[in-house]
Amino acid sequence: PGNEDLLDTYTEALETVKKLLAASLRLSWFSRLAAEIGQKENVRVMLFDGQGTLLARFPERPEWIGKNWRGYPLMNEAARKSEGWAMVESKVGPAQIYGWTQIAGTQARIAVGFTSADVLGRIDHQITQTALAVATALGLAMLAFVGLAGGIVRPLKILTAGAEEREDALVVID
């Protein structure tokens, strides 16, 4: 082979190394970002390629990286649409509420999962607070109504009693 062939092979090898290094750096960045988000909110963050292979995950589970997740409930849902959310029964833990989206310009997807008990617990707490606020407002309104009603009814009774006395005092002359 000539020098040109060696140069082409060398150039192709360098491009492959650059791509691998770039992918590695990007996944490292993703892992750090996912860890920061996950620790603050107690969530799972996962990055899948277009074939359903797990590329990165937080919390880290090294034994899962590189494993294909096709056939699992989350991947079945994500395969149906490029973005969305679903309540997913986990095979390895409590039920999760996952949201996912396809990364622009790729077939890769990022999925973020919250334990459904955490999410629903927050919602239940907010509903309880709202119900208490409404009940308090209704209670105060009823107390105000009773107070105001007494203030209106008493003068009306006095006026009515006065009118009834006058009616009794009137003498009808034929």
PDB file of C-alpha atoms in Angstrom:
ATOM      1  CA  PRO A   1       0.000   0.000   0.000  1.00  0.00           C
ATOM      2  CA  GLY A   2       1.048   3.530  -0.713  1.00  0.00           C
ATOM      3  CA  ASN A   3       1.544   6.366   1.713  1.00  0.00           C
ATOM      4  CA  GLU A   4      -1.859   7.786   0.767  1.00  0.00           C
ATOM      5  CA  ASP A   5      -3.605   4.605   1.979  1.00  0.00           C
ATOM      6  CA  LEU A   6      -1.714   4.721   5.275  1.00  0.00           C
ATOM      7  CA  LEU A   7      -2.570   8.381   5.677  1.00  0.00           C
ATOM      8  CA  ASP A   8      -6.281   7.681   5.017  1.00  0.00           C
ATOM      9  CA  THR A   9      -6.269   4.814   7.551  1.00  0.00           C
ATOM     10  CA  TYR A  10      -4.466   6.983  10.103  1.00  0.00           C
ATOM     11  CA  THR A  11      -6.932   9.862   9.545  1.00  0.00           C
ATOM     12  CA  GLU A  12      -9.930   7.518   9.922  1.00  0.00           C
ATOM     13  CA  ALA A  13      -8.452   6.100  13.123  1.00  0.00           C
ATOM     14  CA  LEU A  14      -7.924   9.609  14.513  1.00  0.00           C
ATOM     15  CA  GLU A  15     -11.526  10.577  13.682  1.00  0.00           C
ATOM     16  CA  THR A  16     -12.788   7.442  15.455  1.00  0.00           C
ATOM     17  CA  VAL A  17     -10.702   8.254  18.536  1.00  0.00           C
ATOM     18  CA  LYS A  18     -11.997  11.854  18.524  1.00  0.00           C
ATOM     19  CA  LYS A  19     -15.596  10.646  18.325  1.00  0.00           C
ATOM     20  CA  LEU A  20     -15.077   8.137  21.142  1.00  0.00           C
ATOM     21  CA  LEU A  21     -13.371  10.769  23.291  1.00  0.00           C
ATOM     22  CA  ALA A  22     -16.156  13.289  22.598  1.00  0.00           C
ATOM     23  CA  ALA A  23     -18.838  10.734  23.456  1.00  0.00           C
ATOM     24  CA  SER A  24     -16.999   9.810  26.632  1.00  0.00           C
ATOM     25  CA  LEU A  25     -16.690  13.440  27.696  1.00  0.00           C
ATOM     26  CA  ARG A  26     -20.347  14.076  26.981  1.00  0.00           C
ATOM     27  CA  LEU A  27     -21.460  11.061  29.020  1.00  0.00           C
ATOM     28  CA  SER A  28     -19.209  12.146  31.862  1.00  0.00           C
ATOM     29  CA  TRP A  29     -20.814  15.594  31.789  1.00  0.00           C
ATOM     30  CA  PHE A  30     -24.265  14.019  31.673  1.00  0.00           C
ATOM     31  CA  SER A  31     -23.462  11.819  34.674  1.00  0.00           C
ATOM     32  CA  ARG A  32     -22.332  14.829  36.732  1.00  0.00           C
ATOM     33  CA  LEU A  33     -25.442  16.809  35.772  1.00  0.00           C
ATOM     34  CA  ALA A  34     -27.725  13.856  36.476  1.00  0.00           C
ATOM     35  CA  ALA A  35     -26.083  13.318  39.860  1.00  0.00           C
ATOM     36  CA  GLU A  36     -26.576  16.979  40.775  1.00  0.00           C
ATOM     37  CA  ILE A  37     -30.247  16.921  39.770  1.00  0.00           C
ATOM     38  CA  GLY A  38     -30.888  13.498  41.239  1.00  0.00           C
ATOM     39  CA  GLN A  39     -29.430  14.259  44.651  1.00  0.00           C
ATOM     40  CA  LYS A  40     -31.487  17.417  45.039  1.00  0.00           C
ATOM     41  CA  GLU A  41     -34.795  15.908  44.029  1.00  0.00           C
ATOM     42  CA  ASN A  42     -34.335  12.177  44.733  1.00  0.00           C
ATOM     43  CA  VAL A  43     -34.910  11.211  41.102  1.00  0.00           C
ATOM     44  CA  ARG A  44     -33.603   8.744  38.566  1.00  0.00           C
ATOM     45  CA  VAL A  45     -32.054  10.194  35.432  1.00  0.00           C
ATOM     46  CA  MET A  46     -31.242   7.912  32.495  1.00  0.00           C
ATOM     47  CA  LEU A  47     -29.859   8.378  29.009  1.00  0.00           C
ATOM     48  CA  PHE A  48     -30.691   5.789  26.345  1.00  0.00           C
ATOM     49  CA  ASP A  49     -29.442   5.523  22.788  1.00  0.00           C
ATOM     50  CA  GLY A  50     -31.846   5.061  19.885  1.00  0.00           C
ATOM     51  CA  GLN A  51     -31.758   1.280  20.275  1.00  0.00           C
ATOM     52  CA  GLY A  52     -32.759   1.365  23.952  1.00  0.00           C
ATOM     53  CA  THR A  53     -29.285   0.782  25.383  1.00  0.00           C
ATOM     54  CA  LEU A  54     -28.617   2.556  28.677  1.00  0.00           C
ATOM     55  CA  LEU A  55     -25.665   4.921  28.225  1.00  0.00           C
ATOM     56  CA  ALA A  56     -25.680   6.718  31.598  1.00  0.00           C
ATOM     57  CA  ARG A  57     -27.730   6.642  34.774  1.00  0.00           C
ATOM     58  CA  PHE A  58     -28.087   8.292  38.149  1.00  0.00           C
ATOM     59  CA  PRO A  59     -28.035   6.903  40.728  1.00  0.00           C
ATOM     60  CA  GLU A  60     -25.209   4.957  39.200  1.00  0.00           C
ATOM     61  CA  ARG A  61     -25.692   1.249  38.599  1.00  0.00           C
ATOM     62  CA  PRO A  62     -22.609   0.254  36.561  1.00  0.00           C
ATOM     63  CA  GLU A  63     -24.002  -3.217  35.920  1.00  0.00           C
ATOM     64  CA  TRP A  64     -26.879  -1.663  33.954  1.00  0.00           C
ATOM     65  CA  ILE A  65     -24.785   0.550  31.678  1.00  0.00           C
ATOM     66  CA  GLY A  66     -24.628  -0.956  28.187  1.00  0.00           C
ATOM     67  CA  LYS A  67     -27.689  -3.131  28.826  1.00  0.00           C
ATOM     68  CA  ASN A  68     -30.524  -2.922  26.319  1.00  0.00           C
ATOM     69  CA  TRP A  69     -33.847  -1.981  27.906  1.00  0.00           C
ATOM     70  CA  ARG A  70     -36.171  -2.830  25.027  1.00  0.00           C
ATOM     71  CA  GLY A  71     -39.137  -4.748  26.376  1.00  0.00           C
ATOM     72  CA  TYR A  72     -39.098  -2.971  29.735  1.00  0.00           C
ATOM     73  CA  PRO A  73     -42.178  -0.868  30.556  1.00  0.00           C
ATOM     74  CA  LEU A  74     -40.364   2.486  30.311  1.00  0.00           C
ATOM     75  CA  MET A  75     -38.821   1.711  26.929  1.00  0.00           C
ATOM     76  CA  ASN A  76     -42.126   0.341  25.632  1.00  0.00           C
ATOM     77  CA  GLU A  77     -43.759   3.673  26.489  1.00  0.00           C
ATOM     78  CA  ALA A  78     -40.868   5.750  25.121  1.00  0.00           C
ATOM     79  CA  ALA A  79     -40.870   3.765  21.865  1.00  0.00           C
ATOM     80  CA  ARG A  80     -44.487   4.805  21.200  1.00  0.00           C
ATOM     81  CA  LYS A  81     -43.804   8.546  21.248  1.00  0.00           C
ATOM     82  CA  SER A  82     -40.757  10.784  21.255  1.00  0.00           C
ATOM     83  CA  GLU A  83     -41.783  12.556  24.450  1.00  0.00           C
ATOM     84  CA  GLY A  84     -44.299  12.027  27.196  1.00  0.00           C
ATOM     85  CA  TRP A  85     -44.787  10.664  30.667  1.00  0.00           C
ATOM     86  CA  ALA A  86     -46.122   7.495  32.234  1.00  0.00           C
ATOM     87  CA  MET A  87     -46.527   5.741  35.553  1.00  0.00           C
ATOM     88  CA  VAL A  88     -44.199   2.779  35.268  1.00  0.00           C
ATOM     89  CA  GLU A  89     -44.205  -0.239  37.533  1.00  0.00           C
ATOM     90  CA  SER A  90     -40.556  -0.995  38.198  1.00  0.00           C
ATOM     91  CA  LYS A  91     -39.092  -4.493  38.272  1.00  0.00           C
ATOM     92  CA  VAL A  92     -36.440  -3.365  40.775  1.00  0.00           C
ATOM     93  CA  GLY A  93     -38.147  -0.847  43.043  1.00  0.00           C
ATOM     94  CA  PRO A  94     -41.253   1.205  43.735  1.00  0.00           C
ATOM     95  CA  ALA A  95     -43.462   2.521  40.941  1.00  0.00           C
ATOM     96  CA  GLN A  96     -42.046   5.584  39.201  1.00  0.00           C
ATOM     97  CA  ILE A  97     -43.536   8.448  37.262  1.00  0.00           C
ATOM     98  CA  TYR A  98     -41.216   9.004  34.291  1.00  0.00           C
ATOM     99  CA  GLY A  99     -41.040  11.839  31.846  1.00  0.00           C
ATOM    100  CA  TRP A 100     -38.895  11.481  28.744  1.00  0.00           C
ATOM    101  CA  THR A 101     -37.953  13.305  25.606  1.00  0.00           C
ATOM    102  CA  GLN A 102     -35.940  12.596  22.516  1.00  0.00           C
ATOM    103  CA  ILE A 103     -32.723  14.573  22.281  1.00  0.00           C
ATOM    104  CA  ALA A 104     -32.888  16.869  19.248  1.00  0.00           C
ATOM    105  CA  GLY A 105     -31.035  15.606  16.206  1.00  0.00           C
ATOM    106  CA  THR A 106     -30.581  12.111  17.641  1.00  0.00           C
ATOM    107  CA  GLN A 107     -32.548   8.989  18.421  1.00  0.00           C
ATOM    108  CA  ALA A 108     -31.332   9.138  22.040  1.00  0.00           C
ATOM    109  CA  ARG A 109     -33.794   9.725  24.865  1.00  0.00           C
ATOM    110  CA  ILE A 110     -33.397  11.145  28.324  1.00  0.00           C
ATOM    111  CA  ALA A 111     -35.783   9.910  31.009  1.00  0.00           C
ATOM    112  CA  VAL A 112     -36.339  11.358  34.459  1.00  0.00           C
ATOM    113  CA  GLY A 113     -38.205   9.324  37.062  1.00  0.00           C
ATOM    114  CA  PHE A 114     -39.730  10.271  40.387  1.00  0.00           C
ATOM    115  CA  THR A 115     -41.019   7.745  42.906  1.00  0.00           C
ATOM    116  CA  SER A 116     -44.781   7.903  42.450  1.00  0.00           C
ATOM    117  CA  ALA A 117     -45.342   7.896  46.225  1.00  0.00           C
ATOM    118  CA  ASP A 118     -43.218  11.076  46.488  1.00  0.00           C
ATOM    119  CA  VAL A 119     -45.079  12.836  43.681  1.00  0.00           C
ATOM    120  CA  LEU A 120     -48.527  11.744  44.819  1.00  0.00           C
ATOM    121  CA  GLY A 121     -47.623  12.537  48.435  1.00  0.00           C
ATOM    122  CA  ARG A 122     -46.832  16.138  47.445  1.00  0.00           C
ATOM    123  CA  ILE A 123     -50.080  16.381  45.496  1.00  0.00           C
ATOM    124  CA  ASP A 124     -52.075  14.896  48.392  1.00  0.00           C
ATOM    125  CA  HIS A 125     -50.438  17.400  50.741  1.00  0.00           C
ATOM    126  CA  GLN A 126     -51.366  20.300  48.452  1.00  0.00           C
ATOM    127  CA  ILE A 127     -54.946  19.027  48.121  1.00  0.00           C
ATOM    128  CA  THR A 128     -55.219  18.736  51.915  1.00  0.00           C
ATOM    129  CA  GLN A 129     -53.924  22.285  52.386  1.00  0.00           C
ATOM    130  CA  THR A 130     -56.352  23.606  49.790  1.00  0.00           C
ATOM    131  CA  ALA A 131     -59.289  21.722  51.345  1.00  0.00           C
ATOM    132  CA  LEU A 132     -58.422  23.133  54.782  1.00  0.00           C
ATOM    133  CA  ALA A 133     -58.238  26.652  53.374  1.00  0.00           C
ATOM    134  CA  VAL A 134     -61.630  26.257  51.656  1.00  0.00           C
ATOM    135  CA  ALA A 135     -63.191  24.770  54.824  1.00  0.00           C
ATOM    136  CA  THR A 136     -61.791  27.640  56.899  1.00  0.00           C
ATOM    137  CA  ALA A 137     -63.137  30.216  54.436  1.00  0.00           C
ATOM    138  CA  LEU A 138     -66.570  28.550  54.435  1.00  0.00           C
ATOM    139  CA  GLY A 139     -66.584  28.439  58.249  1.00  0.00           C
ATOM    140  CA  LEU A 140     -65.712  32.111  58.480  1.00  0.00           C
ATOM    141  CA  ALA A 141     -68.355  32.953  55.883  1.00  0.00           C
ATOM    142  CA  MET A 142     -70.983  31.044  57.872  1.00  0.00           C
ATOM    143  CA  LEU A 143     -70.017  32.846  61.088  1.00  0.00           C
ATOM    144  CA  ALA A 144     -70.192  36.172  59.306  1.00  0.00           C
ATOM    145  CA  PHE A 145     -73.578  35.243  57.841  1.00  0.00           C
ATOM    146  CA  VAL A 146     -74.958  34.298  61.271  1.00  0.00           C
ATOM    147  CA  GLY A 147     -73.673  37.562  62.744  1.00  0.00           C
ATOM    148  CA  LEU A 148     -75.050  39.641  59.894  1.00  0.00           C
ATOM    149  CA  ALA A 149     -78.318  37.750  59.803  1.00  0.00           C
ATOM    150  CA  GLY A 150     -78.885  38.500  63.500  1.00  0.00           C
ATOM    151  CA  GLY A 151     -78.159  42.163  62.865  1.00  0.00           C
ATOM    152  CA  ILE A 152     -80.699  42.294  60.046  1.00  0.00           C
ATOM    153  CA  VAL A 153     -83.409  40.072  61.543  1.00  0.00           C
ATOM    154  CA  ARG A 154     -83.664  41.917  64.891  1.00  0.00           C
ATOM    155  CA  PRO A 155     -84.512  45.324  63.366  1.00  0.00           C
ATOM    156  CA  LEU A 156     -86.979  43.637  60.995  1.00  0.00           C
ATOM    157  CA  LYS A 157     -88.727  41.975  63.942  1.00  0.00           C
ATOM    158  CA  ILE A 158     -88.960  45.313  65.726  1.00  0.00           C
ATOM    159  CA  LEU A 159     -90.447  46.972  62.647  1.00  0.00           C
ATOM    160  CA  THR A 160     -92.850  44.108  62.115  1.00  0.00           C
ATOM    161  CA  ALA A 161     -93.949  44.153  65.748  1.00  0.00           C
ATOM    162  CA  GLY A 162     -94.545  47.914  65.526  1.00  0.00           C
ATOM    163  CA  ALA A 163     -96.609  47.501  62.368  1.00  0.00           C
ATOM    164  CA  GLU A 164     -98.678  44.751  63.959  1.00  0.00           C
ATOM    165  CA  GLU A 165     -99.415  46.990  66.987  1.00  0.00           C
ATOM    166  CA  ARG A 166    -100.567  49.783  64.702  1.00  0.00           C
ATOM    167  CA  GLU A 167    -102.765  47.425  62.769  1.00  0.00           C
ATOM    168  CA  ASP A 168    -104.447  46.313  65.992  1.00  0.00           C
ATOM    169  CA  ALA A 169    -104.908  49.964  66.985  1.00  0.00           C
ATOM    170  CA  LEU A 170    -106.562  50.948  63.723  1.00  0.00           C
ATOM    171  CA  VAL A 171    -110.285  51.091  63.861  1.00  0.00           C
ATOM    172  CA  VAL A 172    -112.019  50.427  60.676  1.00  0.00           C
ATOM    173  CA  ILE A 173    -115.014  52.722  60.195  1.00  0.00           C
ATOM    174  CA  ASP A 174    -117.712  51.700  57.851  1.00  0.00           C
TER     175      ASP A 174
END
